[in-house]
């Protein structure tokens, strides 16, 4: 059995003075999925039913509602955390219900719309509500990479002054609705609370909302350091405006939110480091012959790459995959008759010998028992991408190769060489066959 818990903030933060113009309108939807046993859950799927376009509650552009992993082991320590970037309307007091559903092979789907932190604060049957915050808090970006390699996990570290005796707090790495959600995936987050001169903080993993700010050294924490870990998935330039919403008698958020002169706008350039080369065993082929496709990949450095996928798009109208030739074994749950997917995982930087590798597959050019015309091109595309949750929706890099089918193209003509013939006379017909094809 599976258990699903919504761990998002119940409050969607809006500026108290100009909610329709200033301040954030993006927050993190977070869900935890736990396998209650007795066996590991395979092909876990987690989906978010969030969008209500008419009222302005929608996933951020480029964000996908579905998440998946191959296996979730039994026990609370093996929980899977899913994060989504979601927008909300710029109208204070707007409430919304969204639902998270988890399913796996042989396991009944389980859903919830209940916010774990809703202690009768929200309207009945609602999961979140927009709330007014005053722009008066303080924050500072303490560490971020300016140049990031696609596929290499990077972190953003932000320090927040929570003020004296804060009651509750929520954190979000993104509040700006022009954030490119397709290009970068939030993997996990770590929050460490500090107090005064105490250097040993109290750390929480995979938790971005705190209904009650914890105590450190016997009194309520006054500072928090938040580390966000991202996976860059495609070449792009990322713009991030993070924030914290702190609960007092009057709720507050960063007074320099998304302020470029103040240095609170994070700009990150994603660079390409992996190369992909697709080769075929022959530039031309006859029908009913085989083709061997080889995809070479290389991490050119300097960073180790993570969560790497390679997939090969096959034209299954022209060829049939010989599944026993796939090397290394492909990911069955993400593969189809026309797509072969390999979950490569980590690819270290050079000089590690594993910084380069290859995958191969053999196909039979059979035309699915239909004659293939001479000169037909078999177009084959290979892709590399990066994603935690199954096959990436967008590739980081593509390589294409074309093979030409050689086939006969025969024209038959028949002639008797006569203009007329007498009754009873013998007639001899001549058949001519002209092959203008390539085989």
CSV table of C-alpha atoms in Angstrom, one decimal, residues 78 101 215 230 252 279 354 397 439:
chain,number,residue,atom,x,y,z
A,78,UNK,CA,12.6,5.4,1.6
A,101,UNK,CA,-2.3,10.6,-6.7
A,215,UNK,CA,13.8,26.3,18.7
A,230,UNK,CA,18.6,21.5,-8.9
A,252,UNK,CA,6.2,39.5,6.0
A,279,UNK,CA,26.3,5.9,-36.2
A,354,UNK,CA,33.4,5.9,-17.7
A,397,UNK,CA,21.1,17.2,-27.2
A,439,UNK,CA,19.5,-2.9,-56.3
